[in-house]
Coordinates of C-alpha atoms in Angstrom, one line a residue:
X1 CA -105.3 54.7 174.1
X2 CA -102.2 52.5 174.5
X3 CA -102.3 48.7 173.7
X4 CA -99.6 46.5 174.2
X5 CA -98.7 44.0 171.5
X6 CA -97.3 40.1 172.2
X7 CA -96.7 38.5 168.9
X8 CA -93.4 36.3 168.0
X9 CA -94.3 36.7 164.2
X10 CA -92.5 39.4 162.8
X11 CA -94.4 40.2 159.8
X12 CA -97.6 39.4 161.6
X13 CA -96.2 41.9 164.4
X14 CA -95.6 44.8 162.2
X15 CA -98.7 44.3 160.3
X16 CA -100.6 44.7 163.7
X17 CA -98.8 47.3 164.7
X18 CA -98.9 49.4 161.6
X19 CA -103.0 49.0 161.6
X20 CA -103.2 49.7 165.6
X21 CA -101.4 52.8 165.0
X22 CA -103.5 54.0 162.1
X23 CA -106.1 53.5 164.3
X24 CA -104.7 56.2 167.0
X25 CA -103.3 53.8 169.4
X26 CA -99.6 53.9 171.3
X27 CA -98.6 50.4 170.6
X28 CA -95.9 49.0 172.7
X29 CA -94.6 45.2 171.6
X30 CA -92.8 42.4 172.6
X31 CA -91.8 39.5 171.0
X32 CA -91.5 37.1 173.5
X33 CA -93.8 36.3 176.7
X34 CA -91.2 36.9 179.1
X35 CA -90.5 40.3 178.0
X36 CA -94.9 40.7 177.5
X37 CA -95.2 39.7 180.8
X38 CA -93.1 42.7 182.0
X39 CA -94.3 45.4 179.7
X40 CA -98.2 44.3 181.0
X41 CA -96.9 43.8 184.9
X42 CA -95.5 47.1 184.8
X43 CA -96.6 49.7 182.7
X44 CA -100.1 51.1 182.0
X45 CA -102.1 49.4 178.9
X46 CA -106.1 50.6 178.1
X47 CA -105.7 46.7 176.5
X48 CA -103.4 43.6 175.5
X49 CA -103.3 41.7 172.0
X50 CA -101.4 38.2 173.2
X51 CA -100.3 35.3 170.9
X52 CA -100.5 32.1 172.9
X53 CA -97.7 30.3 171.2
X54 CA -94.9 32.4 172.3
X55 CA -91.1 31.3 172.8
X56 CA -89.7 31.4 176.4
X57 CA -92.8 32.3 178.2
X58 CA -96.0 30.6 176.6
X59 CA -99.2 33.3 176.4
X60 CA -101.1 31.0 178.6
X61 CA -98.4 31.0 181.5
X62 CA -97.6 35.3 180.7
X63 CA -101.9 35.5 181.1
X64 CA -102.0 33.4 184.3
X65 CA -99.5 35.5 185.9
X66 CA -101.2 38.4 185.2
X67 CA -104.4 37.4 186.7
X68 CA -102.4 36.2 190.0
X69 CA -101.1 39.6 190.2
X70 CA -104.5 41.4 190.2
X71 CA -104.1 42.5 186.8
X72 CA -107.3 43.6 185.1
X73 CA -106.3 45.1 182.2
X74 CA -108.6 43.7 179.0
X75 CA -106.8 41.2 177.3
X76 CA -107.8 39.6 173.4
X77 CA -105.7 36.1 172.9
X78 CA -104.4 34.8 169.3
X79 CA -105.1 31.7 168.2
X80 CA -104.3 29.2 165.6
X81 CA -107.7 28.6 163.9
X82 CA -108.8 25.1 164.2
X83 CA -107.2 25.1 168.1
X84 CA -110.5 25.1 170.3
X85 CA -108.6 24.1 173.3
X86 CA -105.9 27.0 173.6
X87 CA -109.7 28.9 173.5
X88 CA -110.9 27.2 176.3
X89 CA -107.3 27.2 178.3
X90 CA -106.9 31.0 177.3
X91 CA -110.9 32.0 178.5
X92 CA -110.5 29.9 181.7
X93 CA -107.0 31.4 182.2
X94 CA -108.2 34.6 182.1
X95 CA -108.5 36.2 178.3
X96 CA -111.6 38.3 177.8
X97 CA -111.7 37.5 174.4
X98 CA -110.8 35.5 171.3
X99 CA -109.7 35.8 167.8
X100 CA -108.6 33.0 165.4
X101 CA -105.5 33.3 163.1
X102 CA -105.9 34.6 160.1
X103 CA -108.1 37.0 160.8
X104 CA -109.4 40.8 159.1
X105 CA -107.4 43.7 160.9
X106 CA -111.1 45.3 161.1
X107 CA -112.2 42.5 163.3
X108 CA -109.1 42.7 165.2
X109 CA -109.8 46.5 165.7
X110 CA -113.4 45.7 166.5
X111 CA -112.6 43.3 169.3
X112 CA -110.2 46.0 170.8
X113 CA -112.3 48.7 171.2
X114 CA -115.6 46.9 172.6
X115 CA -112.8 45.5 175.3
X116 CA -111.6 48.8 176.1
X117 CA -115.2 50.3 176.0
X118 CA -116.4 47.5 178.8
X119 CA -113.3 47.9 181.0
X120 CA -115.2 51.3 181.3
X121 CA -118.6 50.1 181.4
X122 CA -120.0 51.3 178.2
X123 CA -121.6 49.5 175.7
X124 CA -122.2 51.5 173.0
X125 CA -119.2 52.6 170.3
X126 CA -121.0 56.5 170.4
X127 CA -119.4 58.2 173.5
X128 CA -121.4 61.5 174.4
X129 CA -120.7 64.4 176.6
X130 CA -123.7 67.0 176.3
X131 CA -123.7 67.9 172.3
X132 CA -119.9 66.3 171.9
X133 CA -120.1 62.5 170.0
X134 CA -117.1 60.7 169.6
X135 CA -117.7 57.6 167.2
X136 CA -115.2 54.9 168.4
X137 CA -115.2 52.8 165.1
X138 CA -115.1 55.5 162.8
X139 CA -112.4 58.0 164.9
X140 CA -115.1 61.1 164.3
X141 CA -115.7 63.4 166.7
X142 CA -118.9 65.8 166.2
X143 CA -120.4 69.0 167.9
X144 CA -124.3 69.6 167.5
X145 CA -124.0 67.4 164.5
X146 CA -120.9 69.4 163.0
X147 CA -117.7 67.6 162.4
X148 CA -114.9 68.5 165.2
X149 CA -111.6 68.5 163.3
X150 CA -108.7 66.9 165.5
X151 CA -105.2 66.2 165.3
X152 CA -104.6 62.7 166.0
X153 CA -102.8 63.5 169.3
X154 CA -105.8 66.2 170.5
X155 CA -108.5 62.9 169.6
X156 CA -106.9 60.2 171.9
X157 CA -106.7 62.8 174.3
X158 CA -110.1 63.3 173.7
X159 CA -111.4 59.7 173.2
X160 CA -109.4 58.7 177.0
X161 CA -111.4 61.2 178.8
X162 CA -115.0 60.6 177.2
X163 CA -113.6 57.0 177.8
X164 CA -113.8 57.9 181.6
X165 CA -116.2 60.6 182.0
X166 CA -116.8 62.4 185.1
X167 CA -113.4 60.7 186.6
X168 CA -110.4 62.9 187.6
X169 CA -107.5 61.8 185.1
X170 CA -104.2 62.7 186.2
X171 CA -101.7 64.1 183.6
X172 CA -99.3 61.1 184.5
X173 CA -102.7 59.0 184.2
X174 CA -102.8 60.7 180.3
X175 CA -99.0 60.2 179.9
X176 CA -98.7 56.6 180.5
X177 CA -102.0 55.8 178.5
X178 CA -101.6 58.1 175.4
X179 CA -97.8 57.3 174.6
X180 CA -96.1 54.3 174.0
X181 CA -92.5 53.8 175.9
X182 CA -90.1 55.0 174.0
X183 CA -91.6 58.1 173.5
X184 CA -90.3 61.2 175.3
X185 CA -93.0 61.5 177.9
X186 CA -93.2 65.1 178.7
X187 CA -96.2 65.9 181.1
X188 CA -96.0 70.1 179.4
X189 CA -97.3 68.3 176.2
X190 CA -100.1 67.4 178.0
X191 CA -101.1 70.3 178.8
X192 CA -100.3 71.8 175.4
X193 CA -103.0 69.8 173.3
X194 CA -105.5 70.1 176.3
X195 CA -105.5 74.0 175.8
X196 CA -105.4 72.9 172.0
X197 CA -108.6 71.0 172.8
X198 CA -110.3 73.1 175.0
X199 CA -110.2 75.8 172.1
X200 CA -112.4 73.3 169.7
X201 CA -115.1 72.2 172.3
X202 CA -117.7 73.9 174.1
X203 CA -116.6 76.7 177.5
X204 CA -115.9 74.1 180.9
X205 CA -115.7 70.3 178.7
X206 CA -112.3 69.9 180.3
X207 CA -112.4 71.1 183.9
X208 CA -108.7 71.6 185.5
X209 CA -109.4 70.3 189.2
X210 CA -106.1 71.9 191.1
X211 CA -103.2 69.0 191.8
X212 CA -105.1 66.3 190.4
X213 CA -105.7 66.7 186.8
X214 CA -108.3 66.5 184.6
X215 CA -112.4 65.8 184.2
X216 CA -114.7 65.5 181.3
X217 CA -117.4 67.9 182.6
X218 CA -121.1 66.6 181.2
X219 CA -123.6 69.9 180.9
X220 CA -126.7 69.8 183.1

């Protein structure tokens, strides 16, 4: 899953970034809501973590934009604590969620994955396919009750497909979402950890449909 990352704070910034990517997530930043804006109006993000006080392009102006474009992508606003209004502007903007500064990085991380869960229409952090469970807030995957060891690049490959099951992802689709931007995108290494995959879970999990991509097959 890749998230994109809006906060002026530097050491606020890193610290959110640092925690994101223990987490397994591509984290892309920007420092500045003019640059946010572009990074969300033009690449792919599973979700956005936005300050509102930015410098040069305020979070509530970068949000509104957004939404006028038809952007859908979740998005989780900062605010300062006792600010109730920048909550109400931010909701009615568009936000699809709050969090007041300070807050626990395992809130923060909480908050992210029920957004990216209900962009999908699932509500529960336990994805399944057939005898395959992927636990969301604990990053475990388990077959028949057995743990399913992963490297962290085969278990967000993993956790974007069971994300989307049944749906044909493309391997530009898995590109975009699994890597942040200045990684060397490389659609090959794609298709290296999906034979890497395919070799821990169950015959015909990951169907190949021919010039599309790939599907997360549930069994009958």
């Amino acid at each position: 899953m890749r998230v994109l990352l809006v906060e002026d704070d530097s050491t606020l910034r890193a610290q959110l970034r640092a925690g994101l990517q223990d987490a397994g997530y591509a984290v892309d930043e920007a420092d500045n809501g003019r640059d946010g804006h572009h990074l969300g109006a033009g690449e792919a993000f599973d979700a956005v973590i936005l300050d509102l006080g930015l410098p040069v392009l305020d979070g509530i102006s970068v949000l509104k934009r957004w939404r006028e474009a038809g952007l859908t992508l979740p998005v989780l606003i900062l605010t300062a604590r006792d600010s109730w209004h920048e909550k109400v502007a931010g909701i009615d903007a568009g936000a699809d969620d709050y969090l007041a500064k300070p807050f626990h990085m395992e809130e923060l991380l909480a908050r992210v994955r029920a957004l990216i869960r209900r962009a999908q229409g699932l509500a529960s952090p336990l994805l399944q396919c057939g005898a395959l469970t992927l636990d969301t807030r604990s990053s475990r995957v388990t077959l028949n009750g057995q743990p399913v060891a992963l490297t962290s690049h085969e278990f967000r490959l993993l956790a974007y497909l069971m994300h989307r099951p049944g749906s044909v992802v493309s391997r530009t689709e898995l590109t975009e979402h699994l890597y942040a931007q200045d990684f060397d995108r490389d659609s090959n290494t794609i298709e290296v950890f999906v034979g890497r995959l395919r070799r821990k879970l169950p015959p015909d999990t990951i169907e190949t449909v021919r010039g599309m991509g790939y599907r997360l097959v549930t069994p009958p």
